Tab-separated table of C-alpha atoms in Angstrom:
chain	number	residue	atom	x	y	z
A	1	MET	CA	46.827	172.462	46.369
A	2	ASP	CA	46.509	173.509	42.727
A	3	VAL	CA	49.513	171.368	41.894
A	4	LEU	CA	47.721	168.327	43.343
A	5	LEU	CA	44.399	169.121	41.742
A	6	ASN	CA	45.940	169.699	38.306
A	7	HIS	CA	47.923	166.442	38.211
A	8	ARG	CA	47.837	164.535	34.963
A	9	THR	CA	50.235	161.848	33.863
A	10	ILE	CA	52.664	163.077	31.193
A	11	ARG	CA	54.139	160.477	28.804
A	12	LYS	CA	55.726	162.742	26.168
A	13	TYR	CA	58.609	165.039	27.051
A	14	THR	CA	60.612	167.679	25.170
A	15	ASP	CA	64.336	167.234	24.523
A	16	GLN	CA	65.183	169.703	27.252
A	17	PRO	CA	67.253	168.060	30.002
A	18	ILE	CA	66.623	168.459	33.741
A	19	ASP	CA	69.338	170.433	35.522
A	20	GLU	CA	71.225	168.633	38.231
A	21	SER	CA	70.466	171.442	40.678
A	22	LEU	CA	66.742	171.332	39.953
A	23	LEU	CA	66.718	167.563	40.362
A	24	ASN	CA	68.488	167.834	43.675
A	25	GLU	CA	66.039	170.449	44.856
A	26	ILE	CA	63.172	168.084	43.990
A	27	LEU	CA	64.858	165.104	45.635
A	28	THR	CA	65.519	167.110	48.755
A	29	ALA	CA	61.792	167.957	49.002
A	30	GLY	CA	61.209	164.229	48.636
A	31	THR	CA	63.361	163.380	51.630
A	32	ARG	CA	61.231	165.662	53.842
A	33	ALA	CA	58.421	163.087	53.673
A	34	SER	CA	57.534	161.264	56.843
A	35	THR	CA	59.722	158.185	57.430
A	36	THR	CA	59.376	155.296	59.891
A	37	GLY	CA	61.218	156.317	63.071
A	38	ASN	CA	63.320	158.688	60.913
A	39	MET	CA	65.240	155.630	59.697
A	40	GLN	CA	64.967	156.682	56.039
A	41	VAL	CA	64.959	153.090	54.890
A	42	TYR	CA	64.832	153.838	51.171
A	43	SER	CA	67.148	154.706	48.276
A	44	ILE	CA	66.596	156.412	44.949
A	45	VAL	CA	68.479	155.342	41.805
A	46	VAL	CA	68.680	158.017	39.115
A	47	THR	CA	68.687	156.890	35.444
A	48	ARG	CA	69.893	159.448	32.861
A	49	ASP	CA	72.475	157.600	30.736
A	50	ASP	CA	71.344	156.191	27.412
A	51	GLU	CA	73.224	152.980	28.072
A	52	MET	CA	71.289	152.367	31.296
A	53	LYS	CA	68.006	153.351	29.637
A	54	GLU	CA	68.690	150.797	26.931
A	55	LYS	CA	69.298	148.069	29.515
A	56	LEU	CA	66.274	148.938	31.641
A	57	ALA	CA	63.795	149.560	28.776
A	58	PRO	CA	62.801	145.867	28.405
A	59	THR	CA	62.026	145.655	32.121
A	60	HIS	CA	59.446	148.372	31.512
A	61	PHE	CA	58.147	146.412	28.488
A	62	GLY	CA	59.649	148.952	26.092
A	63	GLN	CA	57.118	151.666	27.040
A	64	PRO	CA	58.136	154.754	24.955
A	65	VAL	CA	57.723	157.022	28.020
A	66	PHE	CA	60.717	155.399	29.678
A	67	LYS	CA	63.145	155.942	26.767
A	68	ASN	CA	61.689	159.361	26.086
A	69	ALA	CA	62.171	160.670	29.623
A	70	PRO	CA	65.409	162.580	30.376
A	71	VAL	CA	65.349	161.259	33.954
A	72	SER	CA	63.823	158.204	35.623
A	73	LEU	CA	63.893	157.537	39.329
A	74	THR	CA	63.644	154.079	40.873
A	75	PHE	CA	62.496	154.197	44.472
A	76	CYS	CA	63.624	151.256	46.566
A	77	ALA	CA	62.812	149.864	49.969
A	78	ASP	CA	66.337	149.809	51.475
A	79	PHE	CA	67.469	148.314	54.789
A	80	ASN	CA	70.980	147.648	53.475
A	81	ARG	CA	72.365	151.033	54.499
A	82	PHE	CA	70.646	150.945	57.884
A	83	ASN	CA	71.822	147.388	58.556
A	84	LYS	CA	75.388	148.342	57.731
A	85	TRP	CA	75.199	151.297	60.098
A	86	CYS	CA	73.809	149.096	62.878
A	87	ARG	CA	76.571	146.500	62.486
A	88	LEU	CA	79.238	149.205	62.596
A	89	ARG	CA	77.682	150.500	65.835
A	90	ASN	CA	77.589	147.285	67.820
A	91	ALA	CA	73.858	146.821	67.165
A	92	GLU	CA	72.346	143.640	65.684
A	93	PRO	CA	69.685	144.532	63.088
A	94	GLY	CA	66.471	142.433	63.085
A	95	TYR	CA	65.128	143.667	59.740
A	96	ASP	CA	65.217	140.482	57.634
A	97	ASN	CA	61.464	140.069	57.702
A	98	PHE	CA	58.228	141.086	55.928
A	99	GLN	CA	57.214	143.851	58.326
A	100	SER	CA	60.530	145.581	57.720
A	101	PHE	CA	59.945	145.371	53.970
A	102	VAL	CA	56.503	146.938	54.440
A	103	ALA	CA	57.959	149.811	56.529
A	104	ALA	CA	60.705	150.403	53.966
A	105	ALA	CA	58.307	150.208	51.004
A	106	ILE	CA	56.015	152.780	52.697
A	107	ASP	CA	59.038	155.040	53.275
A	108	ALA	CA	60.005	154.758	49.592
A	109	LEU	CA	56.500	155.450	48.308
A	110	LEU	CA	55.934	158.537	50.482
A	111	VAL	CA	59.207	159.939	49.192
A	112	ALA	CA	58.196	159.077	45.612
A	113	GLN	CA	54.918	160.937	45.862
A	114	ASN	CA	56.612	163.960	47.475
A	115	VAL	CA	59.122	163.952	44.607
A	116	CYS	CA	56.237	163.881	42.098
A	117	VAL	CA	54.487	166.809	43.760
A	118	ALA	CA	57.747	168.757	43.945
A	119	ALA	CA	58.494	168.045	40.262
A	120	GLU	CA	55.016	169.123	39.182
A	121	SER	CA	55.273	172.307	41.242
A	122	LYS	CA	58.335	173.119	39.080
A	123	GLY	CA	56.414	172.508	35.871
A	124	LEU	CA	57.787	169.034	35.176
A	125	GLY	CA	55.597	166.120	34.126
A	126	ILE	CA	55.698	162.691	35.735
A	127	CYS	CA	54.567	159.138	34.984
A	128	TYR	CA	54.596	156.150	37.380
A	129	LEU	CA	55.571	152.833	35.775
A	130	GLY	CA	53.807	149.881	37.400
A	131	THR	CA	56.178	147.534	35.601
A	132	VAL	CA	58.857	147.969	38.287
A	133	THR	CA	57.173	145.463	40.606
A	134	TYR	CA	56.674	143.010	37.711
A	135	ASN	CA	60.302	142.837	36.663
A	136	ALA	CA	61.942	143.637	40.015
A	137	ASP	CA	64.296	140.667	39.608
A	138	LYS	CA	65.822	142.027	36.408
A	139	ILE	CA	65.940	145.589	37.725
A	140	ILE	CA	67.855	144.368	40.772
A	141	ASP	CA	70.489	142.828	38.509
A	142	ILE	CA	70.786	145.853	36.227
A	143	LEU	CA	70.964	148.414	39.045
A	144	ASN	CA	73.199	146.227	41.227
A	145	LEU	CA	70.829	146.315	44.168
A	146	PRO	CA	72.315	144.399	47.114
A	147	LYS	CA	70.456	142.237	49.618
A	148	GLY	CA	68.070	144.365	51.679
A	149	VAL	CA	67.071	146.523	48.683
A	150	VAL	CA	63.892	146.032	46.602
A	151	PRO	CA	62.500	148.411	43.936
A	152	VAL	CA	58.912	149.483	44.567
A	153	ALA	CA	58.260	152.409	42.195
A	154	THR	CA	59.730	153.961	39.040
A	155	VAL	CA	58.836	157.480	38.045
A	156	THR	CA	59.745	159.171	34.760
A	157	LEU	CA	60.352	162.938	34.745
A	158	GLY	CA	60.608	165.482	31.969
A	159	TRP	CA	59.357	168.782	30.568
A	160	PRO	CA	55.836	168.176	29.166
A	161	ASP	CA	55.441	167.916	25.404
A	162	GLU	CA	51.711	167.156	25.593
A	163	ASP	CA	48.719	168.594	27.429
A	164	PRO	CA	46.340	165.702	28.008
A	165	ASP	CA	42.921	165.928	29.665
A	166	GLN	CA	42.711	164.834	33.268
A	167	THR	CA	41.601	161.242	33.619
A	168	GLU	CA	38.296	160.764	35.425
A	169	ARG	CA	38.003	159.694	39.074
A	170	LEU	CA	35.197	157.910	40.853
A	171	PRO	CA	33.049	160.243	42.983
A	172	LEU	CA	34.617	160.874	46.418
A	173	GLU	CA	31.884	158.890	48.156
A	174	ALA	CA	33.057	155.766	46.217
A	175	VAL	CA	36.379	155.654	48.060
A	176	VAL	CA	35.622	157.296	51.419
A	177	HIS	CA	33.907	155.493	54.324
A	178	GLN	CA	32.665	157.187	57.510
A	179	GLU	CA	33.708	155.393	60.723
A	180	ARG	CA	33.235	151.886	59.342
A	181	TYR	CA	33.618	150.295	55.911
A	182	LYS	CA	30.208	150.251	54.272
A	183	ASP	CA	30.234	147.463	51.744
A	184	TYR	CA	28.848	148.134	48.264
A	185	SER	CA	25.463	146.971	47.070
A	186	GLU	CA	24.815	146.266	43.399
A	187	GLU	CA	22.994	149.590	43.235
A	188	ASP	CA	25.970	151.398	44.782
A	189	ILE	CA	28.333	149.946	42.191
A	190	ASN	CA	26.014	150.849	39.324
A	191	ARG	CA	25.680	154.418	40.606
A	192	LEU	CA	29.365	154.951	41.431
A	193	TYR	CA	30.735	153.556	38.172
A	194	LYS	CA	28.051	155.091	35.877
A	195	GLU	CA	29.953	158.231	34.884
A	196	LYS	CA	33.146	156.308	34.291
A	197	GLU	CA	31.441	153.752	32.095
A	198	GLU	CA	29.564	156.357	30.084
A	199	LEU	CA	32.691	158.395	29.229
A	200	ASP	CA	33.366	158.467	25.489
A	201	ALA	CA	37.038	157.603	25.989
A	202	ASN	CA	36.156	154.541	28.011
A	203	GLN	CA	33.458	153.368	25.624
A	204	GLN	CA	35.981	153.679	22.781
A	205	PHE	CA	38.468	151.677	24.860
A	206	VAL	CA	35.928	148.855	25.185
A	207	ALA	CA	35.228	148.881	21.450
A	208	GLU	CA	38.955	148.938	20.521
A	209	ASN	CA	39.537	145.905	22.698
A	210	ASN	CA	36.525	144.047	21.298
A	211	LYS	CA	35.055	143.618	24.779
A	212	GLU	CA	31.507	143.858	26.126
A	213	THR	CA	32.312	145.884	29.236
A	214	LEU	CA	35.024	148.174	30.537
A	215	ALA	CA	35.678	145.759	33.400
A	216	GLN	CA	36.563	143.028	30.854
A	217	VAL	CA	39.288	145.281	29.424
A	218	PHE	CA	40.922	145.123	32.845
A	219	THR	CA	40.372	141.438	33.631
A	220	ASP	CA	41.023	140.045	30.086
A	221	VAL	CA	43.566	142.474	28.621
A	222	ARG	CA	45.306	144.889	30.979
A	223	TYR	CA	45.614	143.045	34.324
A	224	THR	CA	44.965	139.363	33.723
A	225	LYS	CA	44.914	136.671	36.422
A	226	ALA	CA	47.719	134.735	34.666
A	227	ASN	CA	50.020	137.767	34.565
A	228	ASN	CA	49.204	138.761	38.126
A	229	GLU	CA	49.956	135.276	39.394
A	230	HIS	CA	53.194	135.029	37.431
A	231	PHE	CA	54.454	138.383	38.653
A	232	SER	CA	53.283	137.633	42.194
A	233	ASN	CA	55.664	134.704	42.256
A	234	VAL	CA	58.487	136.783	40.810
A	235	TYR	CA	58.040	139.497	43.459
A	236	LEU	CA	57.706	137.018	46.334
A	237	ASP	CA	60.905	135.332	45.163
A	238	VAL	CA	62.597	138.764	45.051
A	239	LEU	CA	61.532	139.408	48.650
A	240	LYS	CA	63.069	136.053	49.651
A	241	LYS	CA	66.266	136.640	47.674
A	242	GLN	CA	66.669	140.148	49.061
A	243	GLY	CA	66.218	138.902	52.622
A	244	PHE	CA	62.723	140.058	53.599
A	245	LEU	CA	60.846	136.732	53.546
A	246	LYS	CA	61.736	133.234	54.664
B	1	MET	CA	57.425	173.266	47.388
B	2	ASP	CA	57.526	175.250	50.666
B	3	VAL	CA	54.805	172.990	52.033
B	4	LEU	CA	56.994	169.930	51.358
B	5	LEU	CA	60.190	171.527	52.668
B	6	ASN	CA	58.538	172.741	55.865
B	7	HIS	CA	56.965	169.389	56.784
B	8	ARG	CA	57.210	168.372	60.420
B	9	THR	CA	55.195	165.743	62.200
B	10	ILE	CA	52.553	167.290	64.511
B	11	ARG	CA	51.456	165.199	67.464
B	12	LYS	CA	49.526	167.827	69.489
B	13	TYR	CA	46.376	169.433	68.124
B	14	THR	CA	44.014	172.167	69.348
B	15	ASP	CA	40.352	171.398	70.119
B	16	GLN	CA	39.249	172.993	66.861
B	17	PRO	CA	37.445	170.469	64.666
B	18	ILE	CA	38.078	170.008	60.928
B	19	ASP	CA	35.163	171.131	58.769
B	20	GLU	CA	33.578	168.465	56.616
B	21	SER	CA	33.999	170.664	53.532
B	22	LEU	CA	37.709	171.202	54.198
B	23	LEU	CA	38.237	167.498	54.764
B	24	ASN	CA	36.450	166.697	51.499
B	25	GLU	CA	38.600	169.237	49.648
B	26	ILE	CA	41.721	167.559	51.045
B	27	LEU	CA	40.489	164.064	50.216
B	28	THR	CA	39.607	165.158	46.673
B	29	ALA	CA	43.157	166.381	46.186
B	30	GLY	CA	44.263	162.957	47.449
B	31	THR	CA	42.271	161.161	44.791
B	32	ARG	CA	44.117	163.040	42.071
B	33	ALA	CA	47.250	160.977	42.855
B	34	SER	CA	48.402	158.556	40.152
B	35	THR	CA	46.670	155.165	40.433
B	36	THR	CA	47.423	151.830	38.746
B	37	GLY	CA	45.496	151.790	35.429
B	38	ASN	CA	43.085	154.331	36.974
B	39	MET	CA	41.544	151.454	38.961
B	40	GLN	CA	41.630	153.403	42.226
B	41	VAL	CA	42.088	150.247	44.226
B	42	TYR	CA	42.067	151.928	47.645
B	43	SER	CA	39.604	153.126	50.260
B	44	ILE	CA	39.863	155.665	53.071
B	45	VAL	CA	38.092	155.186	56.371
B	46	VAL	CA	37.483	158.369	58.343
B	47	THR	CA	37.564	158.223	62.170
B	48	ARG	CA	35.998	161.140	64.068
B	49	ASP	CA	33.648	159.509	66.634
B	50	ASP	CA	34.898	159.166	70.178
B	51	GLU	CA	33.499	155.663	70.355
B	52	MET	CA	35.504	154.544	67.356
B	53	LYS	CA	38.607	156.310	68.647
B	54	GLU	CA	38.213	154.454	71.912
B	55	LYS	CA	38.027	151.112	70.124
B	56	LEU	CA	40.952	151.813	67.790
B	57	ALA	CA	43.261	153.437	70.348
B	58	PRO	CA	44.722	150.162	71.623
B	59	THR	CA	45.612	149.094	68.050
B	60	HIS	CA	47.785	152.221	67.965
B	61	PHE	CA	49.257	151.241	71.342
B	62	GLY	CA	47.392	154.084	73.028
B	63	GLN	CA	49.576	156.779	71.418
B	64	PRO	CA	48.153	160.118	72.700
B	65	VAL	CA	48.342	161.584	69.174
B	66	PHE	CA	45.589	159.244	68.016
B	67	LYS	CA	43.082	160.145	70.733
B	68	ASN	CA	44.040	163.801	70.534
B	69	ALA	CA	43.442	164.109	66.741
B	70	PRO	CA	40.015	165.346	65.603
B	71	VAL	CA	40.285	163.200	62.479
B	72	SER	CA	42.234	160.079	61.628
B	73	LEU	CA	42.316	158.489	58.167
B	74	THR	CA	43.009	154.828	57.531
B	75	PHE	CA	44.182	154.206	53.989
B	76	CYS	CA	43.490	150.710	52.734
B	77	ALA	CA	44.534	148.643	49.740
B	78	ASP	CA	41.094	147.758	48.358
B	79	PHE	CA	40.226	145.325	45.525
B	80	ASN	CA	36.794	144.563	47.033
B	81	ARG	CA	34.979	147.396	45.231
B	82	PHE	CA	36.782	146.701	41.934
B	83	ASN	CA	36.073	142.964	42.169
B	84	LYS	CA	32.403	143.626	42.801
B	85	TRP	CA	32.254	145.890	39.754
B	86	CYS	CA	33.958	143.247	37.607
B	87	ARG	CA	31.554	140.518	38.684
B	88	LEU	CA	28.547	142.778	37.915
B	89	ARG	CA	29.977	143.399	34.457
B	90	ASN	CA	30.532	139.825	33.342
B	91	ALA	CA	34.277	140.023	34.009
B	92	GLU	CA	36.157	137.546	36.203
B	93	PRO	CA	38.653	139.374	38.438
B	94	GLY	CA	42.096	137.779	38.936
B	95	TYR	CA	43.213	139.944	41.863
B	96	ASP	CA	43.491	137.403	44.665
B	97	ASN	CA	47.289	137.524	44.673
B	98	PHE	CA	50.344	139.330	46.091
B	99	GLN	CA	51.024	141.499	43.046
B	100	SER	CA	47.465	142.882	43.275
B	101	PHE	CA	48.015	143.695	46.942
B	102	VAL	CA	51.228	145.536	46.017
B	103	ALA	CA	49.476	147.589	43.326
B	104	ALA	CA	46.624	148.431	45.716
B	105	ALA	CA	48.973	149.310	48.568
B	106	ILE	CA	50.931	151.648	46.279
B	107	ASP	CA	47.671	153.303	45.228
B	108	ALA	CA	46.673	153.788	48.872
B	109	LEU	CA	50.066	155.237	49.840
B	110	LEU	CA	50.235	157.729	46.998
B	111	VAL	CA	46.789	158.972	47.969
B	112	ALA	CA	47.837	159.126	51.613
B	113	GLN	CA	50.849	161.291	50.861
B	114	ASN	CA	48.808	163.585	48.593
B	115	VAL	CA	46.259	163.964	51.403
B	116	CYS	CA	49.105	164.907	53.817
B	117	VAL	CA	50.515	167.521	51.462
B	118	ALA	CA	47.003	168.921	50.844
B	119	ALA	CA	46.312	169.036	54.589
B	120	GLU	CA	49.589	170.790	55.317
B	121	SER	CA	48.945	173.287	52.534
B	122	LYS	CA	45.783	174.226	54.480
B	123	GLY	CA	47.696	174.679	57.709
B	124	LEU	CA	46.803	171.338	59.295
B	125	GLY	CA	49.349	169.128	60.984
B	126	ILE	CA	49.706	165.374	60.265
B	127	CYS	CA	51.285	162.301	61.824
B	128	TYR	CA	51.691	158.843	60.251
B	129	LEU	CA	51.078	155.933	62.645
B	130	GLY	CA	53.247	152.909	61.761
B	131	THR	CA	51.210	150.817	64.134
B	132	VAL	CA	48.532	150.230	61.469
B	133	THR	CA	50.549	147.468	59.785
B	134	TYR	CA	51.304	145.876	63.205
B	135	ASN	CA	47.726	145.491	64.316
B	136	ALA	CA	46.049	145.233	60.914
B	137	ASP	CA	44.103	142.161	62.067
B	138	LYS	CA	42.392	144.060	64.894
B	139	ILE	CA	41.799	147.137	62.735
B	140	ILE	CA	40.123	144.961	60.093
B	141	ASP	CA	37.669	143.716	62.723
B	142	ILE	CA	36.931	147.148	64.204
B	143	LEU	CA	36.496	148.891	60.808
B	144	ASN	CA	34.568	145.936	59.283
B	145	LEU	CA	36.985	145.614	56.363
B	146	PRO	CA	35.773	142.861	54.024
B	147	LYS	CA	37.965	140.408	52.088
B	148	GLY	CA	40.082	142.271	49.522
B	149	VAL	CA	40.748	145.187	51.892
B	150	VAL	CA	43.933	145.647	53.956
B	151	PRO	CA	44.939	148.768	55.969
B	152	VAL	CA	48.354	150.117	55.022
B	153	ALA	CA	48.578	153.601	56.586
B	154	THR	CA	46.855	155.656	59.266
B	155	VAL	CA	47.334	159.414	59.368
B	156	THR	CA	46.134	161.724	62.119
B	157	LEU	CA	45.052	165.264	61.218
B	158	GLY	CA	44.426	168.385	63.294
B	159	TRP	CA	45.178	172.063	63.824
B	160	PRO	CA	48.733	172.261	65.247
B	161	ASP	CA	49.111	172.998	68.946
B	162	GLU	CA	52.885	172.724	68.889
B	163	ASP	CA	55.698	173.994	66.702
B	164	PRO	CA	58.464	171.399	66.836
B	165	ASP	CA	61.826	171.665	65.120
B	166	GLN	CA	62.230	169.720	61.914
B	167	THR	CA	63.831	166.341	62.405
B	168	GLU	CA	67.188	165.842	60.740
B	169	ARG	CA	67.679	163.976	57.511
B	170	LEU	CA	70.761	162.195	56.144
B	171	PRO	CA	72.590	164.199	53.465
B	172	LEU	CA	71.007	163.707	50.041
B	173	GLU	CA	74.019	161.720	48.781
B	174	ALA	CA	73.214	159.080	51.428
B	175	VAL	CA	69.964	158.098	49.741
B	176	VAL	CA	70.571	158.943	46.065
B	177	HIS	CA	72.568	156.713	43.656
B	178	GLN	CA	73.585	157.689	40.126
B	179	GLU	CA	72.810	155.064	37.471
B	180	ARG	CA	73.751	152.096	39.678
B	181	TYR	CA	73.534	151.378	43.420
B	182	LYS	CA	76.905	152.178	44.958
B	183	ASP	CA	77.202	150.134	48.089
B	184	TYR	CA	78.412	151.828	51.284
B	185	SER	CA	81.897	151.425	52.702
B	186	GLU	CA	82.590	151.759	56.397
B	187	GLU	CA	83.962	155.194	55.692
B	188	ASP	CA	80.769	156.160	53.812
B	189	ILE	CA	78.567	155.083	56.702
B	190	ASN	CA	80.730	156.981	59.241
B	191	ARG	CA	80.621	160.142	57.103
B	192	LEU	CA	76.897	159.989	56.194
B	193	TYR	CA	75.683	159.283	59.752
B	194	LYS	CA	78.095	161.643	61.533
B	195	GLU	CA	75.827	164.657	61.737
B	196	LYS	CA	72.850	162.530	62.832
B	197	GLU	CA	74.860	160.839	65.572
B	198	GLU	CA	76.344	164.098	66.878
B	199	LEU	CA	72.957	165.847	67.232
B	200	ASP	CA	72.225	166.724	70.871
B	201	ALA	CA	68.714	165.341	70.637
B	202	ASN	CA	69.990	161.986	69.404
B	203	GLN	CA	72.776	161.801	71.983
B	204	GLN	CA	70.205	162.489	74.675
B	205	PHE	CA	68.027	159.739	73.165
B	206	VAL	CA	70.910	157.264	73.525
B	207	ALA	CA	71.511	158.293	77.144
B	208	GLU	CA	67.808	158.109	78.077
B	209	ASN	CA	67.658	154.572	76.735
B	210	ASN	CA	70.872	153.567	78.509
B	211	LYS	CA	72.433	152.456	75.242
B	212	GLU	CA	75.963	152.842	73.822
B	213	THR	CA	74.971	153.894	70.318
B	214	LEU	CA	71.987	155.442	68.514
B	215	ALA	CA	71.701	152.288	66.338
B	216	GLN	CA	71.138	150.205	69.513
B	217	VAL	CA	68.120	152.356	70.403
B	218	PHE	CA	66.570	151.139	67.157
B	219	THR	CA	67.635	147.490	67.298
B	220	ASP	CA	67.123	146.941	71.046
B	221	VAL	CA	64.244	149.291	71.928
B	222	ARG	CA	62.230	150.796	69.048
B	223	TYR	CA	62.229	148.153	66.281
B	224	THR	CA	63.323	144.877	67.753
B	225	LYS	CA	63.776	141.612	65.848
B	226	ALA	CA	61.235	139.847	68.051
B	227	ASN	CA	58.544	142.482	67.442
B	228	ASN	CA	59.275	142.664	63.723
B	229	GLU	CA	59.003	138.906	63.365
B	230	HIS	CA	55.805	138.742	65.403
B	231	PHE	CA	54.154	141.499	63.388
B	232	SER	CA	55.441	140.048	60.112
B	233	ASN	CA	53.518	136.891	60.839
B	234	VAL	CA	50.383	138.893	61.756
B	235	TYR	CA	50.521	140.901	58.546
B	236	LEU	CA	51.225	137.860	56.365
B	237	ASP	CA	48.248	136.119	57.984
B	238	VAL	CA	46.153	139.200	57.247
B	239	LEU	CA	47.158	139.090	53.583
B	240	LYS	CA	46.090	135.434	53.479
B	241	LYS	CA	42.808	136.033	55.300
B	242	GLN	CA	41.972	139.036	53.085
B	243	GLY	CA	42.633	136.974	49.930
B	244	PHE	CA	45.967	138.306	48.632
B	245	LEU	CA	48.253	135.394	49.490
B	246	LYS	CA	47.864	131.645	49.304
């Protein structure tokens, strides 16, 4: 519980490597996560080599955390292995569709989060890179992912070389609904976002970006409509190319 | 770490309810999970009432675990709250696209897994219901989910009234790749699936289903092509209706 409550994203790591045995222990804990019908329709690609880091870095937009991390893990929805098994066992797989991608992506993400909790329980720091779903096409080429395999999350791991404050969260009532979804009134939004908007760090963020409101930093700078639409097309094309969408 | 390694799915619960304060503690731990740009683009709908259980039960194909559980949680990708906030802050959201759904679904799933780990650390048992992505359209109606909100995972929670064996997992080498994806040869598949196929429980499963191989139980009975294609269309329609796909 303390491990979960103390989570903070770590973007700076020491030079200390992560032992193979420790990594395997963490990955094993990951594979205990729930999985659809116990099919385990996911794979994890480990990046340690400098050569591979160099190749992958641009797909993560050169974020220093990626090059700095001794280990990165790319979690993939993977029906390739399962399909191969089926075909070798006189069974015709019917997993070339969107629902199968969703099941496999869920599998991969539950494992990813278990791996993060396991890593943090061992004192390691982690950082999720959202870029993996933006540049999935390039990552597929670099990691040699065959048809049936799509990257859904990349996590960097390393021994912490910083001790940042926890980032704020909305009050629990902002994200939890009892029995039915209760839509938000203007007053609700004002109340629930008040603390977030008043935080010094967030007010500074608005000023640095020359914006009027914190929301504008998101819509105009960090997650713009143009980028979202571009990367939506990339990811949908990836799902088609990898055999999950017609 | 022990909590992760000891995970088993629990489908039978005692009559003991789950205290509100305990549930809130668990949900709070959930919200500490990493979230895209700290946007927290997810919501959690709590089901406790018998009336709501009755309504939702058919969407989970009447699985006894759903009715038996004192609490169920439906984790949703949710840009509705964030969009409302943007519009009230003179910011025009550009989140009506697939990439935004993916980001929000990832957020929801990382929270879901954190909630499961937190619950298990308190002695509760959990079960993921894959049915939520099959019948998302009906769940949206019953839970009153507005545009911008899509259910991605349902988890049942309760005090364990059974102590099942852990289910088997493939050896770690089956799911982990070093640096690049190494595709599987026939020999690899035979070796990696050997233990799974030889398990008494799995052999019994094949016999009960009158099949030749374990793989056929998946392709012909549990996850058929016809069902997958049907529910793919349902979920894609849901993404369109909820504003994430054109």
